[in-house]
mmCIF file of C-alpha atoms in Angstrom:
data_model
loop_
_atom_site.group_PDB
_atom_site.id
_atom_site.type_symbol
_atom_site.label_atom_id
_atom_site.label_comp_id
_atom_site.label_asym_id
_atom_site.label_seq_id
_atom_site.Cartn_x
_atom_site.Cartn_y
_atom_site.Cartn_z
ATOM 1 C CA MET A 1 -3.641 -7.832 -13.922
ATOM 2 C CA VAL A 2 -2.747 -11.027 -12.732
ATOM 3 C CA VAL A 3 -5.947 -13.264 -12.130
ATOM 4 C CA VAL A 4 -6.678 -16.861 -11.111
ATOM 5 C CA GLU A 5 -9.616 -18.681 -13.348
ATOM 6 C CA ALA A 6 -11.797 -20.197 -10.949
ATOM 7 C CA ASP A 7 -11.649 -23.403 -12.677
ATOM 8 C CA GLN A 8 -7.960 -23.389 -12.263
ATOM 9 C CA THR A 9 -6.411 -26.559 -10.143
ATOM 10 C CA PRO A 10 -3.721 -25.359 -6.871
ATOM 11 C CA LYS A 11 -1.103 -26.779 -9.449
ATOM 12 C CA GLU A 12 -1.954 -24.492 -11.950
ATOM 13 C CA PHE A 13 -2.580 -21.286 -10.131
ATOM 14 C CA LEU A 14 0.470 -21.642 -7.517
ATOM 15 C CA PRO A 15 2.828 -21.076 -10.162
ATOM 16 C CA ILE A 16 1.383 -17.758 -11.170
ATOM 17 C CA ILE A 17 0.931 -16.334 -7.420
ATOM 18 C CA ILE A 18 4.270 -17.424 -6.883
ATOM 19 C CA SER A 19 6.061 -15.812 -9.702
ATOM 20 C CA SER A 20 4.074 -12.501 -9.489
ATOM 21 C CA ALA A 21 4.895 -12.549 -6.012
ATOM 22 C CA HIS A 22 1.719 -10.405 -5.150
ATOM 23 C CA SER A 23 -0.605 -10.601 -2.237
ATOM 24 C CA ARG A 24 -4.321 -10.410 -3.703
ATOM 25 C CA PHE A 25 -5.542 -11.620 -6.848
ATOM 26 C CA PRO A 26 -9.188 -11.372 -8.779
ATOM 27 C CA VAL A 27 -10.802 -14.670 -9.348
ATOM 28 C CA ILE A 28 -12.864 -14.585 -12.223
ATOM 29 C CA GLY A 29 -15.314 -16.929 -13.897
ATOM 30 C CA GLU A 30 -15.466 -17.625 -17.459
ATOM 31 C CA ASN A 31 -14.399 -14.382 -18.656
ATOM 32 C CA PRO A 32 -12.579 -10.984 -17.301
ATOM 33 C CA ASP A 33 -15.811 -9.395 -16.335
ATOM 34 C CA ASP A 34 -17.141 -12.063 -14.212
ATOM 35 C CA LEU A 35 -15.636 -11.287 -10.842
ATOM 36 C CA LEU A 36 -16.256 -13.930 -8.321
ATOM 37 C CA GLY A 37 -14.090 -12.288 -5.764
ATOM 38 C CA ILE A 38 -10.746 -11.597 -4.358
ATOM 39 C CA LEU A 39 -7.901 -14.548 -3.120
ATOM 40 C CA LEU A 40 -5.351 -13.633 -0.737
ATOM 41 C CA ALA A 41 -1.898 -15.820 -0.785
ATOM 42 C CA LYS A 42 -1.827 -15.907 2.659
ATOM 43 C CA ASP A 43 -4.973 -17.998 2.631
ATOM 44 C CA LEU A 44 -3.381 -20.548 0.683
ATOM 45 C CA LEU A 45 -0.543 -21.060 3.467
ATOM 46 C CA PRO A 46 -1.893 -23.479 5.503
ATOM 47 C CA LEU A 47 -2.777 -25.722 2.530
ATOM 48 C CA ILE A 48 1.071 -25.882 1.232
ATOM 49 C CA LEU A 49 2.006 -28.674 3.560
ATOM 50 C CA ASP A 50 -1.511 -30.666 3.320
ATOM 51 C CA ASP A 51 -1.392 -32.381 0.514
ATOM 52 C CA ASP A 52 -5.523 -33.077 1.161
ATOM 53 C CA GLY A 53 -6.414 -29.810 1.351
ATOM 54 C CA LEU A 54 -4.457 -28.766 -1.924
ATOM 55 C CA GLU A 55 -6.596 -31.882 -3.359
ATOM 56 C CA ASN A 56 -9.661 -30.828 -2.636
ATOM 57 C CA PHE A 57 -9.288 -27.475 -2.451
ATOM 58 C CA ASP A 58 -12.635 -25.608 -3.197
ATOM 59 C CA ILE A 59 -11.347 -21.650 -4.123
ATOM 60 C CA THR A 60 -15.173 -20.495 -3.448
ATOM 61 C CA GLN A 61 -14.353 -21.331 0.129
ATOM 62 C CA HIS A 62 -11.408 -19.187 0.135
ATOM 63 C CA LEU A 63 -12.663 -15.651 -1.585
ATOM 64 C CA ARG A 64 -12.920 -12.140 -0.113
ATOM 65 C CA LYS A 65 -15.426 -9.901 -0.980
ATOM 66 C CA PRO A 66 -14.018 -7.314 -3.859
ATOM 67 C CA THR A 67 -14.266 -3.594 -3.509
ATOM 68 C CA ILE A 68 -15.759 -2.143 -6.752
ATOM 69 C CA ILE A 69 -15.321 1.299 -7.488
ATOM 70 C CA PRO A 70 -16.035 3.600 -10.686
ATOM 71 C CA GLU A 71 -13.212 4.815 -12.816
ATOM 72 C CA SER A 72 -14.214 8.333 -12.200
ATOM 73 C CA LYS A 73 -13.512 8.176 -8.427
ATOM 74 C CA ARG A 74 -11.557 10.794 -7.402
ATOM 75 C CA LEU A 75 -7.820 9.287 -5.841
ATOM 76 C CA ASN A 76 -7.888 11.871 -3.369
ATOM 77 C CA ILE A 77 -11.726 10.386 -1.677
ATOM 78 C CA LEU A 78 -10.077 6.783 -2.840
ATOM 79 C CA LEU A 79 -7.389 7.145 -0.556
ATOM 80 C CA LYS A 80 -9.949 8.060 2.238
ATOM 81 C CA GLU A 81 -11.851 5.262 1.839
ATOM 82 C CA PHE A 82 -8.925 2.872 1.814
ATOM 83 C CA ARG A 83 -7.760 4.433 5.208
ATOM 84 C CA ALA A 84 -10.795 3.996 6.505
ATOM 85 C CA ASN A 85 -11.893 0.549 5.459
ATOM 86 C CA ARG A 86 -8.246 -1.115 5.931
ATOM 87 C CA ASN A 87 -8.594 -1.972 1.984
ATOM 88 C CA HIS A 88 -5.484 -1.984 0.035
ATOM 89 C CA MET A 89 -6.974 -2.838 -2.964
ATOM 90 C CA ALA A 90 -10.073 -2.275 -5.125
ATOM 91 C CA MET A 91 -11.677 -3.391 -8.631
ATOM 92 C CA VAL A 92 -12.114 -0.593 -11.112
ATOM 93 C CA VAL A 93 -15.246 -1.060 -13.539
ATOM 94 C CA ASP A 94 -16.284 1.081 -16.788
ATOM 95 C CA GLU A 95 -19.454 2.582 -17.381
ATOM 96 C CA TYR A 96 -20.923 -0.662 -18.830
ATOM 97 C CA ALA A 97 -19.975 -2.839 -15.390
ATOM 98 C CA GLY A 98 -16.672 -4.146 -16.953
ATOM 99 C CA VAL A 99 -13.421 -5.063 -15.090
ATOM 100 C CA ALA A 100 -11.324 -2.105 -16.127
ATOM 101 C CA GLY A 101 -8.499 -3.238 -14.209
ATOM 102 C CA LEU A 102 -7.631 -2.889 -10.429
ATOM 103 C CA ILE A 103 -5.781 -0.015 -8.090
ATOM 104 C CA THR A 104 -3.886 -0.487 -4.947
ATOM 105 C CA ILE A 105 -3.111 1.801 -2.628
ATOM 106 C CA GLU A 106 0.283 2.074 -3.294
ATOM 107 C CA ASP A 107 -0.537 3.102 -6.857
ATOM 108 C CA VAL A 108 -2.642 5.791 -5.286
ATOM 109 C CA LEU A 109 0.296 7.082 -3.126
ATOM 110 C CA GLU A 110 2.599 6.974 -6.127
ATOM 111 C CA GLN A 111 -0.158 9.454 -8.097
ATOM 112 C CA ILE A 112 0.240 11.754 -5.235
ATOM 113 C CA VAL A 113 4.041 11.845 -3.962
ATOM 114 C CA GLY A 114 5.209 10.145 -7.936
ATOM 115 C CA GLU A 115 6.722 6.892 -8.102
ATOM 116 C CA ILE A 116 7.766 5.339 -4.466
ATOM 117 C CA GLU A 117 10.907 3.564 -5.509
ATOM 118 C CA ASP A 118 12.245 6.428 -7.044
ATOM 119 C CA GLU A 119 15.335 7.339 -4.689
ATOM 120 C CA HIS A 120 16.922 9.449 -7.507
ATOM 121 C CA ASP A 121 14.769 12.421 -7.514
ATOM 122 C CA SER A 122 16.146 15.865 -5.944
ATOM 123 C CA GLU A 123 16.198 15.966 -2.506
ATOM 124 C CA ASP A 124 15.023 19.217 -2.357
ATOM 125 C CA ASP A 125 11.722 18.217 -4.808
ATOM 126 C CA GLU A 126 8.806 19.760 -3.065
ATOM 127 C CA SER A 127 6.695 16.560 -4.341
ATOM 128 C CA ASN A 128 8.613 14.813 -1.039
ATOM 129 C CA ILE A 129 5.839 16.104 1.071
ATOM 130 C CA LYS A 130 1.863 16.111 0.210
ATOM 131 C CA PRO A 131 -0.774 16.995 2.304
ATOM 132 C CA PHE A 132 -3.913 14.687 1.908
ATOM 133 C CA ASP A 133 -6.263 16.484 4.419
ATOM 134 C CA GLU A 134 -5.980 19.592 7.300
ATOM 135 C CA ASN A 135 -3.281 18.416 9.612
ATOM 136 C CA GLY A 136 -2.224 14.901 7.174
ATOM 137 C CA TYR A 137 0.639 14.316 4.914
ATOM 138 C CA ILE A 138 1.964 11.539 2.665
ATOM 139 C CA VAL A 139 6.111 12.021 3.303
ATOM 140 C CA LYS A 140 8.710 10.037 1.649
ATOM 141 C CA ALA A 141 11.335 8.593 3.837
ATOM 142 C CA LEU A 142 14.325 9.695 1.570
ATOM 143 C CA THR A 143 13.134 13.579 2.499
ATOM 144 C CA PRO A 144 16.134 15.244 3.922
ATOM 145 C CA ILE A 145 15.273 16.331 7.397
ATOM 146 C CA GLU A 146 16.237 20.045 6.827
ATOM 147 C CA ASP A 147 13.694 20.247 4.253
ATOM 148 C CA PHE A 148 11.127 18.739 6.882
ATOM 149 C CA ASN A 149 11.839 21.460 9.082
ATOM 150 C CA GLU A 150 11.547 23.893 6.324
ATOM 151 C CA TYR A 151 8.340 22.883 5.426
ATOM 152 C CA PHE A 152 6.759 22.611 8.988
ATOM 153 C CA ASP A 153 8.760 25.299 10.462
ATOM 154 C CA ILE A 154 10.224 23.264 13.062
ATOM 155 C CA GLY A 155 13.880 22.099 14.170
ATOM 156 C CA LEU A 156 13.608 18.129 14.674
ATOM 157 C CA PRO A 157 17.220 16.986 15.295
ATOM 158 C CA ASP A 158 19.718 16.277 12.067
ATOM 159 C CA ASP A 159 22.794 15.872 13.513
ATOM 160 C CA ASP A 160 22.950 11.701 13.234
ATOM 161 C CA PHE A 161 20.294 11.083 10.303
ATOM 162 C CA ASP A 162 19.742 12.871 7.312
ATOM 163 C CA THR A 163 16.417 11.821 6.066
ATOM 164 C CA ILE A 164 13.070 12.047 8.138
ATOM 165 C CA GLY A 165 13.366 7.874 7.622
ATOM 166 C CA GLY A 166 16.483 7.770 9.515
ATOM 167 C CA LEU A 167 14.908 9.737 12.534
ATOM 168 C CA VAL A 168 11.927 7.905 12.309
ATOM 169 C CA THR A 169 13.895 4.379 12.083
ATOM 170 C CA GLN A 170 15.605 5.309 15.221
ATOM 171 C CA LYS A 171 12.810 6.346 16.892
ATOM 172 C CA PHE A 172 11.213 3.111 16.520
ATOM 173 C CA GLY A 173 14.270 1.238 17.636
ATOM 174 C CA HIS A 174 14.206 -1.308 14.786
ATOM 175 C CA LEU A 175 13.374 -1.154 11.091
ATOM 176 C CA PRO A 176 9.366 -1.095 11.232
ATOM 177 C CA HIS A 177 7.366 -3.103 9.798
ATOM 178 C CA LYS A 178 3.611 -1.705 7.626
ATOM 179 C CA ASP A 179 1.142 0.034 9.835
ATOM 180 C CA GLU A 180 3.631 0.998 12.535
ATOM 181 C CA VAL A 181 3.219 4.122 13.954
ATOM 182 C CA VAL A 182 5.476 6.199 15.959
ATOM 183 C CA SER A 183 5.245 9.757 17.659
ATOM 184 C CA ILE A 184 7.931 12.128 17.507
ATOM 185 C CA ASP A 185 6.844 15.782 19.046
ATOM 186 C CA GLU A 186 4.076 16.857 17.737
ATOM 187 C CA PHE A 187 3.895 14.476 14.604
ATOM 188 C CA THR A 188 2.307 11.077 14.304
ATOM 189 C CA PHE A 189 4.412 8.798 11.857
ATOM 190 C CA LYS A 190 2.717 5.807 10.216
ATOM 191 C CA VAL A 191 4.561 3.488 7.609
ATOM 192 C CA LEU A 192 2.836 3.200 4.737
ATOM 193 C CA SER A 193 5.649 0.994 2.710
ATOM 194 C CA ALA A 194 8.398 -0.276 3.887
ATOM 195 C CA GLU A 195 10.789 -3.339 2.325
ATOM 196 C CA ASN A 196 13.734 -4.990 4.059
ATOM 197 C CA ARG A 197 16.483 -2.635 4.961
ATOM 198 C CA ARG A 198 14.574 0.860 4.770
ATOM 199 C CA ILE A 199 11.302 2.482 5.279
ATOM 200 C CA ARG A 200 10.001 4.272 1.803
ATOM 201 C CA LEU A 201 6.868 5.989 2.757
ATOM 202 C CA LEU A 202 5.126 7.664 5.815
ATOM 203 C CA GLN A 203 1.713 8.844 6.493
ATOM 204 C CA VAL A 204 2.325 11.988 9.023
ATOM 205 C CA THR A 205 -0.354 13.428 11.094
ATOM 206 C CA ARG A 206 0.670 16.780 12.999
ATOM 207 C CA ALA A 207 -1.150 17.650 15.773
ATOM 208 C CA SER A 208 -3.984 20.144 15.823
ATOM 209 C CA ASN A 209 -3.414 23.314 17.816
#
């Protein structure tokens, strides 16, 4: 867990933030269990070109309230809470209220569908599609359209693309970013994870009959 200490200066913690490439950082006080809040890397951007801002930086003015969950929280419930509250990270505490670590929405999704970046999985792996509620599914973008069609008993076209990610990208007309949404037939596709050149993971919702 990469943390920022409240008494560190920007010159001390900025190299940590840059090298880790994370977007959210727990800020602690005297010890790891003294959680003060969450620092977002994007909140530091306006200060980069402002020498006075960095010199007089008060970290307490930039902290966000942390989401705290117990170790016993079930993953399916946590995923629903992440979706409902638009959170991407939660701090995990043990039975003694000590900080045990943190968990991100991507961690939860990987537990459901396997490693998101593992593009060497067998193409007919059933774990490519995982239901998470009555009409909602987590789908790897590398899922072959043929497998998607078979799973849902439909006939999405596979003449131009092999994978569901390729078909969805075509529908967008551009490489989509995280949280962008598009509809194809009776399905709504929301991008959960994407990188510079491709979609990695989709949330798929099927219209109820």
